[in-house]
Amino acid sequence: DYKDAISKIRTKQKELIKNGAAATGSDNWTIDGNKTRGRKMVADMKKLLLRAFNNECDDAVDHVKFNNISSAEKKILKSKDTISRLGQVMSISISREYYLLKIDELHLAYEYQVKKQEEKEEQKRIREQLREQAKLEKEIEEARKELEKEKKHYENALLKIEKQISGTSGDAELELLISKKEELTRKLEEIKEAQKQVDYREANQKAGYVYVISNIGAFGEGVYKIGMTRRLDPMDRIDELGDASVPFDFDVHAMIFSDDAPKLEAALHNAFADKKLNFVNQRREFFRVSLDEIKQ
């Protein structure tokens, strides 16, 4: 769609050039009193300056990115003004209509680059999401194995205690064994509860932690990252964020478990939408807010 739109604009530009409306110039210029030769000289100069202007515009369009539209606009405007100054003697200047078509072309190229960047960021988000999902699945599998191992250990210990109880006659020893049995039973209940939690986390795709962290050494004071992770141990994610890409570890100010972590994260992001540090890349989760505001 952008390619078609740019093609249409370029067709309009060619029509203006063909009709002589892309640049204006004096009709009264003469050479040795000859108007025909004077008009030809003005026409040649218009072509030369127009070619120079087009080259500057093409360079701006070719190199425009999602984050440099302002400098590209200034480059085209500066080129237009320079052409007018150089052609002042012959009243040569780029027409406003042609200039605006070049700006339209630039904006279309810029919007296309923005879309490409958004697509890259979305693909990056999906890849990150898949990595997080894979890590969560591995954590769940390892947690299950560990809990099952612990469960068997305590079940075997419980069987031994029960055999000892059935073969014990002394009151003091019996009391001690019963106390141990109660402790083992309590441990088994804790393991069963932990297994239920693991099952719940696997079944509920939205359950997770919303974290509020900062890194004064890297980003300064009053800047907080509000993110979300579904990992069983959320600190694993924080440790990853504090890897070699930042000079200091992150400080954790809040770690909030939620049955719908994406919804809570989105609500916080929306609440501080006007306080984002990066308005170009919406995936960047850094905000210039206070902890009191976040808490509220």
Short mmCIF file of N, CA and C in Angstrom, two decimals, residues 161 164-166 168-183:
data_model
loop_
_atom_site.label_atom_id
_atom_site.label_comp_id
_atom_site.label_asym_id
_atom_site.label_seq_id
_atom_site.Cartn_x
_atom_site.Cartn_y
_atom_site.Cartn_z
N ILE A 161 7.99 -44.66 60.11
CA ILE A 161 7.54 -44.17 61.41
C ILE A 161 6.32 -44.95 61.88
N GLN A 164 7.36 -48.24 63.15
CA GLN A 164 8.00 -48.07 64.45
C GLN A 164 6.96 -47.84 65.55
N ILE A 165 5.92 -47.07 65.21
CA ILE A 165 4.85 -46.79 66.19
C ILE A 165 4.13 -48.07 66.57
N SER A 166 3.83 -48.91 65.55
CA SER A 166 3.10 -50.16 65.83
C SER A 166 3.92 -51.14 66.66
N THR A 168 6.22 -50.14 69.03
CA THR A 168 6.76 -49.47 70.21
C THR A 168 5.78 -49.55 71.37
N SER A 169 6.33 -49.83 72.57
CA SER A 169 5.47 -49.92 73.75
C SER A 169 5.75 -48.80 74.75
N GLY A 170 6.96 -48.24 74.70
CA GLY A 170 7.33 -47.19 75.65
C GLY A 170 6.62 -45.88 75.37
N ASP A 171 6.07 -45.22 76.39
CA ASP A 171 5.29 -44.00 76.23
C ASP A 171 6.14 -42.84 75.68
N ALA A 172 7.33 -42.68 76.23
CA ALA A 172 8.20 -41.56 75.83
C ALA A 172 8.59 -41.68 74.36
N GLU A 173 8.99 -42.91 73.98
CA GLU A 173 9.40 -43.14 72.58
C GLU A 173 8.21 -42.99 71.64
N LEU A 174 7.05 -43.51 72.10
CA LEU A 174 5.83 -43.41 71.29
C LEU A 174 5.44 -41.96 71.05
N GLU A 175 5.55 -41.15 72.08
CA GLU A 175 5.21 -39.72 71.97
C GLU A 175 6.13 -39.01 70.95
N LEU A 176 7.42 -39.38 70.99
CA LEU A 176 8.39 -38.80 70.06
C LEU A 176 8.09 -39.21 68.62
N LEU A 177 7.74 -40.48 68.43
CA LEU A 177 7.43 -40.99 67.09
C LEU A 177 6.16 -40.35 66.54
N ILE A 178 5.16 -40.18 67.41
CA ILE A 178 3.90 -39.55 66.98
C ILE A 178 4.16 -38.10 66.55
N SER A 179 5.05 -37.42 67.31
CA SER A 179 5.41 -36.03 66.97
C SER A 179 6.08 -35.97 65.60
N LYS A 180 6.99 -36.94 65.34
CA LYS A 180 7.66 -37.01 64.04
C LYS A 180 6.67 -37.30 62.92
N LYS A 181 5.70 -38.18 63.23
CA LYS A 181 4.69 -38.53 62.23
C LYS A 181 3.86 -37.29 61.85
N GLU A 182 3.50 -36.51 62.84
CA GLU A 182 2.72 -35.29 62.59
C GLU A 182 3.52 -34.30 61.73
N GLU A 183 4.83 -34.23 62.02
CA GLU A 183 5.69 -33.32 61.24
C GLU A 183 5.78 -33.78 59.78
#
